[in-house]
Amino acid sequence: MEWSSSPTPSAAFIFFSFFRLFLSAFSLSSEHEDFQNPNDPCDNSFEPHSENYPVVELEYPNTGASEKFILLAPKDPDHYNPIMCLESTLHIILKDYLTPPQRAMFGTLPDACFADVEMPIPIPSVPPPIIVESELSSPSPPPLSSASSPAPSVSEASSSATSSSSIFSSVSSVSSVSSFSSISSMSSFTDLSNHATPCALGPPSVDYLRLLQRAINKHDGPLFLKVMNAINALLRLLKYPPVPADPFDPLPPNAFQEAVRAWGFIPQGVIERVVEEVYQRAVGPNVAQLKHYQAFSSSAYGELMPTLVSRIIRDTALHEGSLFLDLGSGVGNVVLQASLQTGCTSYGIELMEQPAKLARSQLEQFQVRCRMWGFRMGEVELEEGDMLKSRRVDELIPKADVVLVNNRVFEPLLNEAIRPKFLDLKEGAIVVSLREFAPLSGVTERNLDDISAIFQVTKKNYHPGHVSWHGLGGDYYLHRVDRECYASIKQQFENTASTRTKPVRSSRLRR
């Protein structure tokens, strides 16, 4: 797995570019405060405001990457909820990037989301003492360009995790703070000192994740901000670990960078979170525009959900060296996920203007998000045009390893028009579709000379919720090009036909 060391856009750019989309889609009247100050009924800092929105920041895995989220909830539960987005992203970062010792310093991670799963937090009658040095030496985080500096190999990850564990122990007790880099103030920890609980084998500790659950479930805004400040401080410690005392010692790496390098593949949870983040920002505010189509026509719009896309990727053994084509790619979900999940080169073509425009927007967001999360995706090419007339399609078809055609609502004439293009596919290439292009029964005497005879067809089932147009299950089909098998079967039919047909001499020739 390759770590992305490209400079990451500033938090301000990502923050305000998304806010413009958010504000254009939802007016103040459609939002409401999700947090309050339980100790001050007159505190209106968590209420909607025309300019000064209540916000909280979240550190992302890559160096220099962070994002701010509005602390407002939509009145319509189907609309984008930035608070839930933050919770989901934080949960995946902690679950899939950290080692158990690293994760333990944040507290108790729930199995799913943080909301509505609050666990009791024991609070001692007398808070334990907190030792804080009067002066704090706090070097700033390294500049963005430092992400390209050499890092220790993956084999050093275990020793790094061990050293991180000892560092986190000092964080827990908030002592030896002068050794911490990238933490400008220890107030984020001392603000929560009254929530520390005794530990039998060490100094008192704070379960930040349980406190986060409490703040969310109690809608306690001040507590939520304090806990997030502490969590971000710990995340920054992982990203910018303490500088060694010996200036000749190598700089410790970003712990998230080490995690990505140790992955054999991107975890499914990370893939689905990135896909969801991108969709919420690029497509969500414009989703109403996708409904402007003629029902039951070839231009009707529908999406395959990430879980089904992942199944198709596994079924077709798509990999980094593959070329993937999506004929009728819509907003680009499948093309982008395929390149993210496998690193393959992907191409998508879409006829309708609005989905094609949103696909380009999604590609831009994907590139930003991948840098924020700290990894790279494969190359993606998008085209707005007619798949039947595109020269680029004709150039790529012979090189393609997998071709997807979401043809569930295609008219019969369009399906027939697509089939001749498959004659240029190479041996072993796979066509995936929602309606079959060739009969499941295989080659018979009736279809021996049909275009579809080159395919070996396999029928697969998808589960409810795997497509956007209904909540039911259904079928999809894998068509594998197998010309050798076709040639063998054709030869058998020809041999059988020749044995059944014997020449008869004319009676006139006997005279």
Short mmCIF file of C-alpha atoms in Angstrom, two decimals:
data_model
loop_
_atom_site.label_atom_id
_atom_site.label_comp_id
_atom_site.label_asym_id
_atom_site.label_seq_id
_atom_site.Cartn_x
_atom_site.Cartn_y
_atom_site.Cartn_z
CA MET A 1 0.00 0.00 0.00
CA GLU A 2 1.46 3.35 -1.02
CA TRP A 3 1.30 6.31 1.33
CA SER A 4 0.29 9.60 -0.27
CA SER A 5 2.86 12.25 0.57
CA SER A 6 1.40 14.93 -1.70
CA PRO A 7 0.77 18.30 -0.07
CA THR A 8 -2.69 18.35 1.41
CA PRO A 9 -5.07 21.29 0.82
CA SER A 10 -5.42 23.50 3.87
CA ALA A 11 -8.25 22.86 6.28
CA ALA A 12 -9.64 26.31 5.47
CA PHE A 13 -9.98 25.48 1.78
CA ILE A 14 -11.78 22.18 2.40
CA PHE A 15 -13.84 23.72 5.17
CA PHE A 16 -15.23 26.67 3.24
CA SER A 17 -15.54 24.96 -0.15
CA PHE A 18 -17.85 22.38 1.42
CA PHE A 19 -19.71 24.98 3.46
CA ARG A 20 -20.71 26.72 0.25
CA LEU A 21 -22.28 23.48 -0.97
CA PHE A 22 -23.90 22.86 2.40
CA LEU A 23 -25.38 26.36 2.65
CA SER A 24 -26.61 26.31 -0.94
CA ALA A 25 -28.50 23.08 -0.29
CA PHE A 26 -29.89 23.82 3.16
CA SER A 27 -31.18 27.13 4.48
CA LEU A 28 -31.02 28.22 8.11
CA SER A 29 -34.65 27.23 8.50
CA SER A 30 -33.75 23.61 7.73
CA GLU A 31 -31.09 23.39 10.47
CA HIS A 32 -31.31 23.30 14.24
CA GLU A 33 -28.84 23.24 17.10
CA ASP A 34 -27.84 19.77 18.22
CA PHE A 35 -25.83 20.93 21.23
CA GLN A 36 -26.54 23.31 24.10
CA ASN A 37 -24.70 24.55 27.16
CA PRO A 38 -26.42 22.80 30.10
CA ASN A 39 -24.70 25.13 32.57
CA ASP A 40 -25.71 28.36 30.83
CA PRO A 41 -29.21 28.63 29.30
CA CYS A 42 -28.25 32.04 27.87
CA ASP A 43 -25.36 30.61 25.83
CA ASN A 44 -26.45 30.82 22.17
CA SER A 45 -23.09 29.88 20.64
CA PHE A 46 -24.46 26.51 19.47
CA GLU A 47 -27.46 27.98 17.62
CA PRO A 48 -27.66 28.58 13.83
CA HIS A 49 -26.19 31.89 12.78
CA SER A 50 -25.98 33.68 9.43
CA GLU A 51 -22.18 33.92 9.61
CA ASN A 52 -20.68 32.48 12.80
CA TYR A 53 -21.52 28.80 12.71
CA PRO A 54 -20.56 26.59 15.67
CA VAL A 55 -17.80 24.32 14.37
CA VAL A 56 -15.35 21.67 15.54
CA GLU A 57 -12.16 20.45 13.87
CA LEU A 58 -11.02 16.88 13.24
CA GLU A 59 -7.47 15.79 12.43
CA TYR A 60 -7.15 13.42 9.45
CA PRO A 61 -4.34 10.85 9.05
CA ASN A 62 -2.10 12.70 6.57
CA THR A 63 0.35 15.40 7.59
CA GLY A 64 -1.29 18.83 7.54
CA ALA A 65 -4.76 17.45 6.91
CA SER A 66 -7.78 18.44 8.99
CA GLU A 67 -11.38 19.50 8.44
CA LYS A 68 -13.95 21.55 10.29
CA PHE A 69 -17.54 20.38 10.75
CA ILE A 70 -20.64 22.46 11.48
CA LEU A 71 -22.22 21.57 14.82
CA LEU A 72 -25.77 21.82 13.45
CA ALA A 73 -28.18 19.03 12.58
CA PRO A 74 -30.67 19.03 9.68
CA LYS A 75 -34.36 18.96 10.50
CA ASP A 76 -34.84 16.45 7.68
CA PRO A 77 -33.15 13.18 8.78
CA ASP A 78 -32.43 12.34 5.12
CA HIS A 79 -30.24 15.42 4.69
CA TYR A 80 -26.51 15.53 5.32
CA ASN A 81 -25.65 15.56 9.02
CA PRO A 82 -22.14 16.97 9.63
CA ILE A 83 -22.07 15.78 13.25
CA MET A 84 -22.79 12.19 12.24
CA CYS A 85 -20.20 12.53 9.46
CA LEU A 86 -17.56 13.59 11.98
CA GLU A 87 -18.44 10.72 14.33
CA SER A 88 -18.25 8.14 11.54
CA THR A 89 -14.93 9.44 10.25
CA LEU A 90 -13.36 9.53 13.70
CA HIS A 91 -14.56 5.98 14.42
CA ILE A 92 -12.96 4.62 11.22
CA ILE A 93 -9.67 6.48 11.84
CA LEU A 94 -9.37 5.00 15.33
CA LYS A 95 -10.53 1.53 14.32
CA ASP A 96 -8.52 0.95 11.13
CA TYR A 97 -5.33 3.00 11.56
CA LEU A 98 -4.30 2.43 15.16
CA THR A 99 -2.68 -0.47 16.96
CA PRO A 100 -4.45 -1.70 20.13
CA PRO A 101 -2.02 0.19 22.45
CA GLN A 102 -2.49 3.38 20.43
CA ARG A 103 -6.26 2.98 20.37
CA ALA A 104 -6.44 2.29 24.10
CA MET A 105 -5.17 5.76 24.94
CA PHE A 106 -8.33 7.28 23.44
CA GLY A 107 -10.54 5.13 25.63
CA THR A 108 -13.22 2.57 24.88
CA LEU A 109 -14.08 2.41 21.17
CA PRO A 110 -17.69 1.29 20.54
CA ASP A 111 -18.42 -1.32 17.89
CA ALA A 112 -20.36 1.09 15.70
CA CYS A 113 -21.11 4.82 16.06
CA PHE A 114 -20.66 6.92 19.18
CA ALA A 115 -24.26 8.05 19.58
CA ASP A 116 -26.83 6.10 21.60
CA VAL A 117 -24.33 3.57 22.97
CA GLU A 118 -23.24 5.44 26.07
CA MET A 119 -21.50 3.39 28.73
CA PRO A 120 -21.27 4.43 32.38
CA ILE A 121 -18.26 6.54 33.32
CA PRO A 122 -17.14 6.11 36.94
CA ILE A 123 -16.31 9.49 38.45
CA PRO A 124 -14.20 9.54 41.64
CA SER A 125 -15.34 11.70 44.52
CA VAL A 126 -11.94 13.44 44.67
CA PRO A 127 -10.26 14.19 41.32
CA PRO A 128 -6.66 12.90 41.16
CA PRO A 129 -3.91 15.49 41.07
CA ILE A 130 -2.67 16.61 37.66
CA ILE A 131 0.96 17.63 37.31
CA VAL A 132 1.58 20.31 34.69
CA GLU A 133 4.89 22.06 34.13
CA SER A 134 4.79 25.84 34.32
CA GLU A 135 6.49 26.30 30.95
CA LEU A 136 5.86 24.18 27.90
CA SER A 137 8.17 23.73 24.96
CA SER A 138 5.97 23.05 21.93
CA PRO A 139 7.54 22.90 18.49
CA SER A 140 5.03 23.49 15.67
CA PRO A 141 3.93 20.64 13.43
CA PRO A 142 6.31 20.00 10.53
CA PRO A 143 5.50 21.82 7.27
CA LEU A 144 3.57 20.03 4.53
CA SER A 145 6.71 19.38 2.53
CA SER A 146 8.09 17.21 5.32
CA ALA A 147 5.62 14.48 4.36
CA SER A 148 7.96 13.53 1.52
CA SER A 149 10.90 12.88 3.84
CA PRO A 150 12.12 9.28 4.19
CA ALA A 151 10.34 7.20 6.80
CA PRO A 152 11.35 3.99 8.57
CA SER A 153 10.38 0.74 6.88
CA VAL A 154 7.30 -1.28 7.75
CA SER A 155 9.46 -3.69 9.73
CA GLU A 156 9.96 -0.95 12.32
CA ALA A 157 6.22 -0.52 12.90
CA SER A 158 6.10 -2.84 15.90
CA SER A 159 8.91 -1.05 17.72
CA SER A 160 7.26 2.27 16.87
CA ALA A 161 4.00 1.06 18.37
CA THR A 162 5.81 0.03 21.55
CA SER A 163 7.45 3.41 21.93
CA SER A 164 4.12 5.09 21.20
CA SER A 165 2.55 3.14 24.02
CA SER A 166 5.05 4.52 26.51
CA ILE A 167 4.48 8.02 25.18
CA PHE A 168 0.73 7.64 25.59
CA SER A 169 1.22 6.61 29.20
CA SER A 170 2.71 10.00 29.90
CA VAL A 171 -0.16 11.63 28.02
CA SER A 172 -2.62 9.81 30.24
CA SER A 173 -1.09 11.31 33.37
CA VAL A 174 -0.40 14.60 31.59
CA SER A 175 3.17 14.65 32.89
CA SER A 176 6.52 15.08 31.14
CA VAL A 177 4.71 17.46 28.82
CA SER A 178 7.88 19.25 27.76
CA SER A 179 8.71 16.23 25.58
CA PHE A 180 5.58 16.57 23.47
CA SER A 181 5.83 18.06 20.00
CA SER A 182 2.93 19.62 18.08
CA ILE A 183 0.81 20.22 21.22
CA SER A 184 0.64 23.96 21.85
CA SER A 185 -1.27 23.77 25.11
CA MET A 186 -2.11 21.12 27.67
CA SER A 187 -5.41 22.80 28.46
CA SER A 188 -7.19 20.25 26.25
CA PHE A 189 -6.17 17.59 28.81
CA THR A 190 -6.40 19.59 32.02
CA ASP A 191 -9.93 20.72 31.12
CA LEU A 192 -10.99 17.07 31.51
CA SER A 193 -8.90 16.26 34.59
CA ASN A 194 -11.98 16.00 36.80
CA HIS A 195 -13.10 13.04 34.63
CA ALA A 196 -9.95 10.99 35.25
CA THR A 197 -10.41 7.63 36.94
CA PRO A 198 -7.90 5.60 39.01
CA CYS A 199 -5.97 2.80 37.30
CA ALA A 200 -4.64 -0.20 39.20
CA LEU A 201 -1.48 -0.53 37.10
CA GLY A 202 -0.68 3.11 36.41
CA PRO A 203 -1.60 6.77 36.80
CA PRO A 204 -5.21 7.98 36.53
CA SER A 205 -6.59 8.09 33.01
CA VAL A 206 -9.44 9.70 31.08
CA ASP A 207 -11.69 7.65 28.79
CA TYR A 208 -12.08 10.28 26.09
CA LEU A 209 -14.35 8.19 23.88
CA ARG A 210 -16.83 7.51 26.68
CA LEU A 211 -16.85 11.21 27.44
CA LEU A 212 -17.51 11.85 23.76
CA GLN A 213 -20.48 9.48 23.89
CA ARG A 214 -21.77 11.28 26.97
CA ALA A 215 -21.46 14.69 25.29
CA ILE A 216 -23.28 13.46 22.16
CA ASN A 217 -26.11 11.75 24.02
CA LYS A 218 -26.53 14.63 26.49
CA HIS A 219 -26.15 17.24 23.71
CA ASP A 220 -23.54 18.91 25.90
CA GLY A 221 -21.76 21.36 23.59
CA PRO A 222 -18.96 22.58 25.89
CA LEU A 223 -18.05 19.02 26.91
CA PHE A 224 -18.11 17.89 23.26
CA LEU A 225 -15.65 20.65 22.29
CA LYS A 226 -13.34 19.89 25.21
CA VAL A 227 -13.26 16.16 24.40
CA MET A 228 -12.64 16.79 20.70
CA ASN A 229 -9.77 19.12 21.61
CA ALA A 230 -8.19 16.33 23.65
CA ILE A 231 -8.79 13.72 20.92
CA ASN A 232 -7.25 16.01 18.31
CA ALA A 233 -4.24 16.56 20.56
CA LEU A 234 -3.69 12.80 20.74
CA LEU A 235 -4.13 12.47 16.97
CA ARG A 236 -1.56 15.22 16.44
CA LEU A 237 0.81 13.40 18.76
CA LEU A 238 0.52 10.35 16.48
CA LYS A 239 1.04 12.46 13.38
CA TYR A 240 3.88 14.57 14.80
CA PRO A 241 5.56 12.39 17.49
CA PRO A 242 8.15 13.84 19.88
CA VAL A 243 11.47 14.81 18.35
CA PRO A 244 14.35 12.65 19.66
CA ALA A 245 16.69 14.26 22.17
CA ASP A 246 19.67 13.29 20.00
CA PRO A 247 19.57 15.46 16.85
CA PHE A 248 21.33 12.69 14.90
CA ASP A 249 18.58 10.17 15.58
CA PRO A 250 16.02 9.72 12.75
CA LEU A 251 12.74 11.55 13.13
CA PRO A 252 9.92 9.24 14.20
CA PRO A 253 7.34 8.71 11.43
CA ASN A 254 3.70 9.64 11.27
CA ALA A 255 2.02 6.62 12.92
CA PHE A 256 -0.80 6.73 10.37
CA GLN A 257 1.78 6.55 7.60
CA GLU A 258 3.18 3.38 9.14
CA ALA A 259 -0.31 1.90 9.32
CA VAL A 260 -0.98 2.49 5.62
CA ARG A 261 2.35 0.98 4.65
CA ALA A 262 1.55 -2.12 6.70
CA TRP A 263 -1.82 -2.65 4.99
CA GLY A 264 -2.02 -5.27 2.29
CA PHE A 265 -5.14 -3.49 1.04
CA ILE A 266 -7.30 -0.58 2.14
CA PRO A 267 -9.77 -1.78 4.82
CA GLN A 268 -13.37 -1.96 3.65
CA GLY A 269 -14.50 0.47 6.35
CA VAL A 270 -12.06 3.10 5.11
CA ILE A 271 -13.16 2.61 1.50
CA GLU A 272 -16.84 3.03 2.35
CA ARG A 273 -16.13 6.08 4.54
CA VAL A 274 -14.16 7.84 1.78
CA VAL A 275 -16.85 7.01 -0.78
CA GLU A 276 -19.54 8.35 1.56
CA GLU A 277 -17.60 11.52 2.37
CA VAL A 278 -17.11 12.28 -1.31
CA TYR A 279 -20.72 11.55 -2.23
CA GLN A 280 -22.05 13.75 0.57
CA ARG A 281 -19.97 16.68 -0.61
CA ALA A 282 -20.11 16.35 -4.39
CA VAL A 283 -23.45 14.69 -5.15
CA GLY A 284 -25.64 15.09 -2.05
CA PRO A 285 -26.40 18.83 -2.43
CA ASN A 286 -27.30 18.24 -6.12
CA VAL A 287 -29.12 14.93 -5.89
CA ALA A 288 -32.49 16.48 -6.84
CA GLN A 289 -31.08 17.33 -10.27
CA LEU A 290 -30.49 13.64 -10.97
CA LYS A 291 -34.22 12.95 -10.90
CA HIS A 292 -34.85 14.91 -14.08
CA TYR A 293 -35.00 12.01 -16.51
CA GLN A 294 -37.58 10.12 -18.51
CA ALA A 295 -38.79 7.17 -16.45
CA PHE A 296 -38.32 3.67 -17.86
CA SER A 297 -35.95 4.94 -20.56
CA SER A 298 -32.29 4.16 -21.24
CA SER A 299 -31.40 7.47 -19.56
CA ALA A 300 -33.00 6.54 -16.21
CA TYR A 301 -30.54 6.99 -13.37
CA GLY A 302 -29.56 4.42 -10.75
CA GLU A 303 -26.51 3.58 -8.63
CA LEU A 304 -24.77 0.45 -7.42
CA MET A 305 -24.02 0.71 -3.71
CA PRO A 306 -20.40 0.37 -2.44
CA THR A 307 -21.03 -3.11 -1.00
CA LEU A 308 -22.13 -4.43 -4.41
CA VAL A 309 -19.21 -2.69 -6.14
CA SER A 310 -16.84 -4.44 -3.73
CA ARG A 311 -18.44 -7.80 -4.56
CA ILE A 312 -18.03 -7.16 -8.28
CA ILE A 313 -14.38 -6.24 -7.72
CA ARG A 314 -13.83 -9.55 -5.91
CA ASP A 315 -15.80 -11.54 -8.50
CA THR A 316 -13.72 -10.17 -11.37
CA ALA A 317 -10.35 -10.22 -9.53
CA LEU A 318 -9.78 -6.58 -10.47
CA HIS A 319 -6.28 -5.48 -9.42
CA GLU A 320 -3.75 -2.70 -9.73
CA GLY A 321 -2.68 -3.66 -13.25
CA SER A 322 -6.24 -3.96 -14.60
CA LEU A 323 -8.13 -1.65 -16.95
CA PHE A 324 -11.75 -1.13 -15.88
CA LEU A 325 -14.42 0.43 -18.13
CA ASP A 326 -17.88 1.62 -17.06
CA LEU A 327 -20.19 2.23 -20.03
CA GLY A 328 -22.88 4.54 -18.67
CA SER A 329 -20.94 5.58 -15.55
CA GLY A 330 -23.48 8.04 -14.09
CA VAL A 331 -21.92 10.16 -11.31
CA GLY A 332 -18.81 7.96 -11.39
CA ASN A 333 -19.30 5.98 -8.17
CA VAL A 334 -18.15 2.63 -9.54
CA VAL A 335 -15.24 3.99 -11.58
CA LEU A 336 -13.89 5.92 -8.59
CA GLN A 337 -14.34 3.14 -6.06
CA ALA A 338 -12.67 0.61 -8.35
CA SER A 339 -9.56 2.80 -8.67
CA LEU A 340 -9.58 3.52 -4.94
CA GLN A 341 -10.05 -0.07 -3.82
CA THR A 342 -7.64 -1.76 -6.25
CA GLY A 343 -5.41 0.96 -7.70
CA CYS A 344 -6.53 -0.03 -11.20
CA THR A 345 -6.86 2.36 -14.15
CA SER A 346 -10.51 3.23 -14.72
CA TYR A 347 -12.49 4.90 -17.50
CA GLY A 348 -16.12 5.95 -17.42
CA ILE A 349 -18.36 7.49 -20.06
CA GLU A 350 -21.75 9.09 -19.35
CA LEU A 351 -24.22 10.53 -21.86
CA MET A 352 -26.29 12.79 -19.59
CA GLU A 353 -24.81 16.19 -18.78
CA GLN A 354 -25.68 16.52 -15.09
CA PRO A 355 -24.41 13.10 -13.90
CA ALA A 356 -21.25 13.59 -15.98
CA LYS A 357 -20.68 16.97 -14.33
CA LEU A 358 -21.12 15.47 -10.85
CA ALA A 359 -18.73 12.65 -11.76
CA ARG A 360 -16.02 15.22 -12.48
CA SER A 361 -16.79 16.91 -9.16
CA GLN A 362 -16.53 13.56 -7.37
CA LEU A 363 -13.16 12.87 -8.99
CA GLU A 364 -11.81 16.18 -7.65
CA GLN A 365 -13.12 15.39 -4.17
CA PHE A 366 -11.73 11.84 -4.31
CA GLN A 367 -8.26 13.16 -5.04
CA VAL A 368 -8.53 15.56 -2.09
CA ARG A 369 -9.93 12.92 0.25
CA CYS A 370 -7.30 10.33 -0.64
CA ARG A 371 -4.57 12.82 0.27
CA MET A 372 -6.34 13.58 3.56
CA TRP A 373 -6.62 9.89 4.43
CA GLY A 374 -3.03 9.26 3.36
CA PHE A 375 -3.12 6.95 0.33
CA ARG A 376 -3.31 7.05 -3.45
CA MET A 377 -5.89 5.85 -5.94
CA GLY A 378 -5.44 4.59 -9.49
CA GLU A 379 -5.78 6.79 -12.56
CA VAL A 380 -9.30 7.75 -13.60
CA GLU A 381 -10.50 9.11 -16.93
CA LEU A 382 -14.02 10.45 -17.38
CA GLU A 383 -15.78 11.32 -20.62
CA GLU A 384 -19.12 12.94 -21.34
CA GLY A 385 -20.51 11.43 -24.50
CA ASP A 386 -22.20 8.57 -26.33
CA MET A 387 -20.63 5.16 -25.68
CA LEU A 388 -21.70 3.99 -29.14
CA LYS A 389 -19.90 6.85 -30.91
CA SER A 390 -16.90 7.42 -28.66
CA ARG A 391 -13.51 6.81 -30.27
CA ARG A 392 -12.02 6.45 -26.81
CA VAL A 393 -14.33 3.53 -26.05
CA ASP A 394 -13.24 1.83 -29.27
CA GLU A 395 -9.58 2.37 -28.30
CA LEU A 396 -9.96 0.96 -24.80
CA ILE A 397 -12.31 -2.00 -25.35
CA PRO A 398 -9.54 -4.28 -26.75
CA LYS A 399 -7.36 -3.53 -23.69
CA ALA A 400 -10.08 -3.80 -21.05
CA ASP A 401 -10.01 -6.48 -18.36
CA VAL A 402 -13.45 -5.69 -16.91
CA VAL A 403 -16.36 -3.82 -18.52
CA LEU A 404 -19.42 -2.80 -16.49
CA VAL A 405 -22.74 -2.01 -18.14
CA ASN A 406 -25.55 -1.11 -15.75
CA ASN A 407 -28.15 -1.98 -18.37
CA ARG A 408 -31.09 -2.83 -16.15
CA VAL A 409 -33.32 -0.21 -17.78
CA PHE A 410 -31.63 -0.08 -21.20
CA GLU A 411 -33.99 -0.40 -24.12
CA PRO A 412 -33.56 -3.57 -26.23
CA LEU A 413 -32.20 -1.59 -29.17
CA LEU A 414 -29.44 -0.09 -27.02
CA ASN A 415 -28.44 -3.48 -25.63
CA GLU A 416 -28.25 -4.86 -29.17
CA ALA A 417 -26.17 -1.89 -30.29
CA ILE A 418 -23.63 -2.45 -27.51
CA ARG A 419 -23.06 -6.16 -28.16
CA PRO A 420 -20.89 -5.81 -31.34
CA LYS A 421 -18.32 -3.86 -29.32
CA PHE A 422 -17.67 -6.97 -27.23
CA LEU A 423 -16.20 -8.76 -30.23
CA ASP A 424 -13.03 -6.69 -29.71
CA LEU A 425 -12.59 -7.82 -26.10
CA LYS A 426 -9.49 -9.86 -25.35
CA GLU A 427 -9.55 -13.45 -24.15
CA GLY A 428 -10.53 -13.68 -20.48
CA ALA A 429 -12.07 -10.21 -20.29
CA ILE A 430 -15.27 -9.97 -18.23
CA VAL A 431 -18.44 -8.00 -18.92
CA VAL A 432 -20.57 -7.33 -15.84
CA SER A 433 -24.19 -6.35 -16.40
CA LEU A 434 -27.57 -6.21 -14.66
CA ARG A 435 -29.24 -7.97 -17.60
CA GLU A 436 -27.57 -10.78 -19.49
CA PHE A 437 -26.06 -10.22 -22.94
CA ALA A 438 -25.84 -13.96 -23.57
CA PRO A 439 -28.00 -16.94 -22.52
CA LEU A 440 -27.08 -18.81 -19.36
CA SER A 441 -27.59 -22.09 -21.22
CA GLY A 442 -24.41 -21.48 -23.20
CA VAL A 443 -23.72 -22.28 -26.86
CA THR A 444 -26.37 -24.23 -28.75
CA GLU A 445 -26.96 -24.91 -32.45
CA ARG A 446 -29.44 -22.04 -32.50
CA ASN A 447 -26.98 -19.38 -31.26
CA LEU A 448 -23.79 -20.92 -32.66
CA ASP A 449 -23.11 -17.95 -34.93
CA ASP A 450 -24.37 -15.27 -32.54
CA ILE A 451 -22.02 -12.62 -31.11
CA SER A 452 -22.84 -13.76 -27.58
CA ALA A 453 -21.47 -17.26 -28.20
CA ILE A 454 -17.98 -16.13 -27.11
CA PHE A 455 -19.21 -15.69 -23.52
CA GLN A 456 -19.32 -18.08 -20.58
CA VAL A 457 -22.07 -16.59 -18.35
CA THR A 458 -22.38 -16.80 -14.56
CA LYS A 459 -25.42 -15.53 -12.68
CA LYS A 460 -24.89 -13.86 -9.29
CA ASN A 461 -27.30 -12.54 -6.67
CA TYR A 462 -27.15 -9.22 -4.87
CA HIS A 463 -28.81 -8.52 -1.53
CA PRO A 464 -31.46 -5.94 -0.58
CA GLY A 465 -30.01 -2.44 -0.31
CA HIS A 466 -27.23 -3.06 -2.83
CA VAL A 467 -28.80 -0.82 -5.51
CA SER A 468 -30.41 2.61 -5.30
CA TRP A 469 -33.59 2.03 -7.30
CA HIS A 470 -35.27 -0.40 -4.90
CA GLY A 471 -34.74 -2.10 -1.57
CA LEU A 472 -35.00 -5.61 -2.97
CA GLY A 473 -32.41 -8.15 -4.02
CA GLY A 474 -31.71 -9.08 -7.62
CA ASP A 475 -29.28 -10.58 -10.11
CA TYR A 476 -26.20 -9.53 -12.00
CA TYR A 477 -24.23 -11.42 -14.64
CA LEU A 478 -20.56 -12.09 -15.36
CA HIS A 479 -19.76 -12.73 -19.04
CA ARG A 480 -16.24 -14.11 -19.49
CA VAL A 481 -14.77 -14.14 -22.99
CA ASP A 482 -13.74 -17.72 -23.80
CA ARG A 483 -13.10 -18.08 -27.50
CA GLU A 484 -11.15 -21.31 -27.09
CA CYS A 485 -14.14 -23.01 -25.49
CA TYR A 486 -16.42 -21.57 -28.17
CA ALA A 487 -14.15 -22.87 -30.96
CA SER A 488 -14.10 -26.34 -29.41
CA ILE A 489 -17.90 -26.47 -29.05
CA LYS A 490 -18.40 -25.17 -32.58
CA GLN A 491 -16.08 -27.86 -33.93
CA GLN A 492 -18.08 -30.52 -32.08
CA PHE A 493 -21.33 -29.28 -33.60
CA GLU A 494 -19.81 -29.24 -37.08
CA ASN A 495 -18.46 -32.78 -36.68
CA THR A 496 -21.85 -34.00 -35.47
CA ALA A 497 -23.60 -32.32 -38.38
CA SER A 498 -21.23 -33.90 -40.92
CA THR A 499 -21.84 -37.41 -39.58
CA ARG A 500 -25.61 -36.95 -39.73
CA THR A 501 -25.54 -35.70 -43.35
CA LYS A 502 -24.42 -38.33 -45.91
CA PRO A 503 -24.23 -37.50 -49.62
CA VAL A 504 -26.77 -39.32 -51.93
CA ARG A 505 -25.79 -40.03 -55.56
CA SER A 506 -28.32 -39.09 -58.20
CA SER A 507 -30.01 -42.03 -60.00
CA ARG A 508 -29.25 -40.42 -63.35
CA LEU A 509 -25.51 -40.78 -62.69
CA ARG A 510 -25.84 -44.57 -62.39
CA ARG A 511 -26.87 -45.01 -66.01
#
